[in-house]
């Protein structure tokens, strides 16, 4: 994968190799992706495309079907093209928004960036290109399945050494069951007193459990192990980003920016 590699001098193209990620240009508004493997075949509405036919050729070449007269283009991946061809696990930050975020955060090589949440990794790819080769991205995601998918994808796309994916709810909201509403009823004074006592005991127990859960959630919140004042930029792609602002302030260097 070539997300983080600069263009070659003189405009000479890179060659498609075994395992290369290729962006398949089907139409101006339809892109797909494929990892090239010897003896494999890509099947789509334009025909059957044998991987062997593009092995050793330069990115950008025309890839002809062996059935019919269909053809596609085998493009070199960039974060912008990847955003249009990647497998969607969530809604994504699209190319224009990603460009504005990278520019306004002032990302550059060597920066340490913190991101939450990872989602489908579209913005992550743009950030990795900006901080390469000596920077690092710490990205946090609360959904365990998406964490595993993102880790595998970054490794397969050749940028795993530039990014660390962690499973965490950085806001620390946790899952607290709502307290049951009190209900009235008739009966004797003794019965009523017994119900009141039982209700008070239950409420006290629920409050203690809620406090314990809240404390545990708070302890697991934030961006650890990223240290205080270690990050050059923070991006919060969260439903309630204000809950993570204080954690972002702690890890940011002085005069650095947070974006949401």
Short mmCIF file of C-alpha atoms in Angstrom, two decimals:
data_model
loop_
_atom_site.label_atom_id
_atom_site.label_comp_id
_atom_site.label_asym_id
_atom_site.label_seq_id
_atom_site.Cartn_x
_atom_site.Cartn_y
_atom_site.Cartn_z
CA UNK A 1 0.00 0.00 0.00
CA UNK A 2 1.23 3.49 -0.86
CA UNK A 3 -0.84 5.85 1.31
CA UNK A 4 2.19 7.28 3.08
CA UNK A 5 4.75 7.18 0.29
CA UNK A 6 5.68 10.36 -1.62
CA UNK A 7 5.54 10.42 -5.44
CA UNK A 8 8.60 9.05 -7.21
CA UNK A 9 10.97 11.54 -8.87
CA UNK A 10 10.30 12.00 -12.56
CA UNK A 11 6.78 10.64 -12.27
CA UNK A 12 7.82 7.00 -12.71
CA UNK A 13 5.02 4.71 -11.63
CA UNK A 14 4.96 2.05 -8.96
CA UNK A 15 4.45 -1.55 -9.93
CA UNK A 16 1.57 -3.78 -8.80
CA UNK A 17 2.92 -6.69 -6.80
CA UNK A 18 1.61 -9.72 -4.95
CA UNK A 19 -0.53 -8.42 -2.06
CA UNK A 20 -0.84 -4.90 -3.46
CA UNK A 21 -4.02 -3.00 -2.65
CA UNK A 22 -5.58 -1.83 -5.91
CA UNK A 23 -8.43 0.65 -6.21
CA UNK A 24 -10.64 -0.58 -9.04
CA UNK A 25 -12.12 2.30 -11.03
CA UNK A 26 -15.46 1.04 -12.35
CA UNK A 27 -17.21 4.35 -13.00
CA UNK A 28 -16.79 7.99 -12.00
CA UNK A 29 -19.03 7.37 -8.98
CA UNK A 30 -18.23 3.70 -8.36
CA UNK A 31 -14.95 2.39 -6.97
CA UNK A 32 -14.02 -0.94 -5.41
CA UNK A 33 -10.86 -2.43 -3.97
CA UNK A 34 -9.00 -5.71 -4.26
CA UNK A 35 -5.79 -7.21 -2.87
CA UNK A 36 -3.85 -8.75 -5.75
CA UNK A 37 -3.14 -12.49 -5.50
CA UNK A 38 -1.68 -14.72 -8.17
CA UNK A 39 -4.23 -16.94 -9.94
CA UNK A 40 -7.19 -15.10 -8.36
CA UNK A 41 -10.07 -13.59 -10.36
CA UNK A 42 -12.10 -10.44 -9.70
CA UNK A 43 -15.67 -10.82 -10.93
CA UNK A 44 -17.98 -7.85 -11.43
CA UNK A 45 -20.56 -6.55 -13.89
CA UNK A 46 -17.83 -5.63 -16.37
CA UNK A 47 -16.45 -9.15 -16.64
CA UNK A 48 -13.82 -11.49 -15.13
CA UNK A 49 -10.49 -9.86 -14.32
CA UNK A 50 -7.53 -12.12 -13.68
CA UNK A 51 -5.06 -10.78 -11.11
CA UNK A 52 -2.19 -12.24 -13.12
CA UNK A 53 -2.95 -9.76 -15.92
CA UNK A 54 -1.90 -6.76 -13.80
CA UNK A 55 0.92 -8.28 -11.76
CA UNK A 56 4.12 -6.48 -12.71
CA UNK A 57 2.30 -3.59 -14.41
CA UNK A 58 2.26 0.02 -13.23
CA UNK A 59 -0.62 1.41 -11.19
CA UNK A 60 -3.05 3.26 -13.43
CA UNK A 61 -2.98 0.63 -16.15
CA UNK A 62 -6.06 -0.51 -17.99
CA UNK A 63 -7.21 -3.91 -16.73
CA UNK A 64 -9.07 -5.85 -19.41
CA UNK A 65 -11.56 -8.61 -18.83
CA UNK A 66 -10.91 -12.00 -20.35
CA UNK A 67 -14.64 -12.34 -21.01
CA UNK A 68 -16.33 -9.80 -23.23
CA UNK A 69 -14.96 -6.34 -23.92
CA UNK A 70 -15.12 -4.87 -20.41
CA UNK A 71 -12.23 -3.07 -18.76
CA UNK A 72 -11.44 -1.13 -15.58
CA UNK A 73 -8.49 0.91 -14.31
CA UNK A 74 -6.19 -0.43 -11.58
CA UNK A 75 -5.43 2.69 -9.53
CA UNK A 76 -2.80 3.30 -6.87
CA UNK A 77 -4.45 3.78 -3.46
CA UNK A 78 -4.58 7.17 -1.77
CA UNK A 79 -6.54 8.09 1.35
CA UNK A 80 -9.08 9.89 -0.85
CA UNK A 81 -9.63 6.91 -3.14
CA UNK A 82 -9.63 4.50 -0.19
CA UNK A 83 -12.42 6.53 1.45
CA UNK A 84 -14.57 5.83 -1.60
CA UNK A 85 -13.74 2.13 -1.84
CA UNK A 86 -13.29 0.94 1.76
CA UNK A 87 -15.68 -1.44 3.57
CA UNK A 88 -17.99 0.79 5.62
CA UNK A 89 -18.35 -0.14 9.28
CA UNK A 90 -19.73 3.29 10.18
CA UNK A 91 -20.43 6.60 8.51
CA UNK A 92 -17.13 8.11 7.43
CA UNK A 93 -15.38 11.47 7.21
CA UNK A 94 -15.30 12.12 3.46
CA UNK A 95 -12.41 13.54 1.46
CA UNK A 96 -13.19 17.26 1.58
CA UNK A 97 -13.95 17.23 5.31
CA UNK A 98 -10.83 15.15 5.97
CA UNK A 99 -8.69 17.66 4.07
CA UNK A 100 -10.08 20.54 6.15
CA UNK A 101 -9.48 18.64 9.39
CA UNK A 102 -5.87 17.78 8.50
CA UNK A 103 -5.20 21.38 7.42
CA UNK A 104 -6.80 23.02 10.45
CA UNK A 105 -5.05 20.68 12.88
CA UNK A 106 -1.78 21.57 11.15
CA UNK A 107 -0.72 17.92 10.89
CA UNK A 108 2.81 17.36 9.65
CA UNK A 109 5.52 14.67 9.77
CA UNK A 110 6.49 13.75 13.32
CA UNK A 111 3.20 14.78 14.95
CA UNK A 112 1.51 12.58 17.54
CA UNK A 113 -2.25 12.58 16.94
CA UNK A 114 -5.09 11.22 19.08
CA UNK A 115 -8.37 10.19 17.44
CA UNK A 116 -11.69 8.91 18.82
CA UNK A 117 -13.51 7.03 17.33
CA UNK A 118 -11.81 5.00 14.69
CA UNK A 119 -14.94 3.91 12.81
CA UNK A 120 -14.08 2.78 9.28
CA UNK A 121 -10.65 4.41 9.37
CA UNK A 122 -11.15 6.92 6.54
CA UNK A 123 -9.89 9.95 8.50
CA UNK A 124 -7.19 7.78 10.07
CA UNK A 125 -5.65 7.12 6.65
CA UNK A 126 -5.44 10.85 5.88
CA UNK A 127 -3.85 11.50 9.26
CA UNK A 128 -1.29 8.73 8.78
CA UNK A 129 -0.16 10.20 5.48
CA UNK A 130 0.28 13.60 7.15
CA UNK A 131 2.32 12.42 10.17
CA UNK A 132 4.46 9.86 8.28
CA UNK A 133 7.29 8.83 8.65
CA UNK A 134 8.16 9.70 12.25
CA UNK A 135 4.75 10.51 13.73
CA UNK A 136 2.14 8.26 15.28
CA UNK A 137 -1.65 7.98 15.49
CA UNK A 138 -3.36 6.77 18.67
CA UNK A 139 -6.94 5.95 17.74
CA UNK A 140 -9.66 4.84 20.17
CA UNK A 141 -12.89 2.96 19.39
CA UNK A 142 -15.59 1.76 21.81
CA UNK A 143 -16.86 -1.07 19.57
CA UNK A 144 -14.74 -4.21 19.98
CA UNK A 145 -15.55 -5.66 16.55
CA UNK A 146 -14.55 -2.44 14.83
CA UNK A 147 -11.29 -2.36 16.80
CA UNK A 148 -10.32 -5.82 15.53
CA UNK A 149 -11.30 -4.95 11.95
CA UNK A 150 -9.37 -1.68 12.00
CA UNK A 151 -6.21 -3.30 13.41
CA UNK A 152 -6.26 -6.02 10.74
CA UNK A 153 -6.93 -3.48 7.99
CA UNK A 154 -4.11 -1.14 9.01
CA UNK A 155 -1.68 -4.05 9.11
CA UNK A 156 -2.79 -5.38 5.75
CA UNK A 157 -2.52 -1.90 4.23
CA UNK A 158 1.05 -1.53 5.44
CA UNK A 159 0.59 1.27 7.98
CA UNK A 160 0.30 -0.78 11.18
CA UNK A 161 3.65 0.56 12.44
CA UNK A 162 2.27 4.11 12.40
CA UNK A 163 -0.95 3.52 14.35
CA UNK A 164 -2.11 2.03 17.65
CA UNK A 165 -5.79 1.05 17.91
CA UNK A 166 -7.29 0.76 21.40
CA UNK A 167 -10.67 -0.44 22.63
CA UNK A 168 -12.11 2.18 24.98
CA UNK A 169 -15.06 4.49 25.66
CA UNK A 170 -13.01 7.67 26.10
CA UNK A 171 -16.05 9.55 27.46
CA UNK A 172 -16.43 7.09 30.35
CA UNK A 173 -20.22 7.01 30.17
CA UNK A 174 -20.50 3.31 30.99
CA UNK A 175 -23.81 1.43 31.11
CA UNK A 176 -25.91 2.43 34.13
CA UNK A 177 -29.37 0.96 34.50
CA UNK A 178 -32.02 3.65 35.20
CA UNK A 179 -33.51 3.68 38.67
CA UNK A 180 -37.03 2.25 38.89
CA UNK A 181 -39.76 4.83 39.46
CA UNK A 182 -41.45 4.74 42.87
CA UNK A 183 -45.10 3.63 42.87
CA UNK A 184 -47.80 4.38 45.42
CA UNK A 185 -50.45 2.04 46.81
CA UNK A 186 -52.99 1.44 49.60
CA UNK A 187 -52.71 -0.75 52.65
CA UNK A 188 -52.04 -0.57 56.35
CA UNK A 189 -49.65 1.87 57.99
CA UNK A 190 -47.28 -0.99 58.84
CA UNK A 191 -47.36 -2.20 55.26
CA UNK A 192 -46.72 1.31 53.96
CA UNK A 193 -43.78 1.75 56.35
CA UNK A 194 -42.37 -1.60 55.25
CA UNK A 195 -42.65 -0.56 51.60
CA UNK A 196 -40.98 2.78 52.33
CA UNK A 197 -38.13 1.05 54.16
CA UNK A 198 -37.70 -1.46 51.37
CA UNK A 199 -37.76 1.32 48.79
CA UNK A 200 -35.17 3.34 50.68
CA UNK A 201 -32.92 0.31 50.97
CA UNK A 202 -33.26 -0.46 47.27
CA UNK A 203 -32.61 3.17 46.36
CA UNK A 204 -29.50 3.25 48.54
CA UNK A 205 -28.24 0.05 46.96
CA UNK A 206 -28.94 1.37 43.48
CA UNK A 207 -27.19 4.66 44.27
CA UNK A 208 -24.14 2.79 45.56
CA UNK A 209 -24.09 0.58 42.46
CA UNK A 210 -24.48 3.62 40.21
CA UNK A 211 -21.66 5.41 42.01
CA UNK A 212 -19.43 2.35 41.72
CA UNK A 213 -20.20 1.98 38.00
CA UNK A 214 -19.67 5.69 37.44
CA UNK A 215 -16.31 5.59 39.21
CA UNK A 216 -15.23 2.57 37.18
CA UNK A 217 -16.31 4.26 33.94
CA UNK A 218 -14.46 7.43 34.88
CA UNK A 219 -11.32 5.46 35.67
CA UNK A 220 -11.44 3.80 32.22
CA UNK A 221 -12.12 7.07 30.38
CA UNK A 222 -9.59 9.28 28.65
CA UNK A 223 -6.68 8.57 26.32
CA UNK A 224 -4.24 6.60 28.50
CA UNK A 225 -1.51 5.52 27.95
CA UNK A 226 -1.00 8.72 25.93
CA UNK A 227 0.77 10.95 28.43
CA UNK A 228 -0.09 14.46 29.59
CA UNK A 229 1.07 17.02 27.04
CA UNK A 230 2.18 14.35 24.55
CA UNK A 231 -0.25 14.93 21.66
CA UNK A 232 0.12 17.51 18.91
CA UNK A 233 -3.52 17.21 17.80
CA UNK A 234 -6.81 15.60 18.89
CA UNK A 235 -9.79 14.72 16.72
CA UNK A 236 -13.11 13.74 18.34
CA UNK A 237 -15.60 11.98 16.06
CA UNK A 238 -18.11 11.24 18.82
CA UNK A 239 -21.86 11.68 19.43
CA UNK A 240 -21.12 13.76 22.57
CA UNK A 241 -17.59 15.13 22.06
CA UNK A 242 -17.91 17.63 24.92
CA UNK A 243 -17.62 14.70 27.35
CA UNK A 244 -14.07 14.05 26.10
CA UNK A 245 -12.82 17.65 25.90
CA UNK A 246 -11.24 17.65 29.36
CA UNK A 247 -9.38 14.45 28.52
CA UNK A 248 -8.22 16.01 25.26
CA UNK A 249 -6.98 19.10 27.11
CA UNK A 250 -4.85 16.91 29.36
CA UNK A 251 -3.00 15.09 26.56
CA UNK A 252 -2.54 18.12 24.28
CA UNK A 253 0.66 20.14 24.16
CA UNK A 254 0.29 23.87 24.88
CA UNK A 255 -1.30 25.86 22.04
CA UNK A 256 -2.21 22.73 20.07
CA UNK A 257 -5.67 22.14 18.59
CA UNK A 258 -8.66 19.86 19.11
CA UNK A 259 -11.17 19.34 16.31
CA UNK A 260 -14.62 17.77 16.32
#
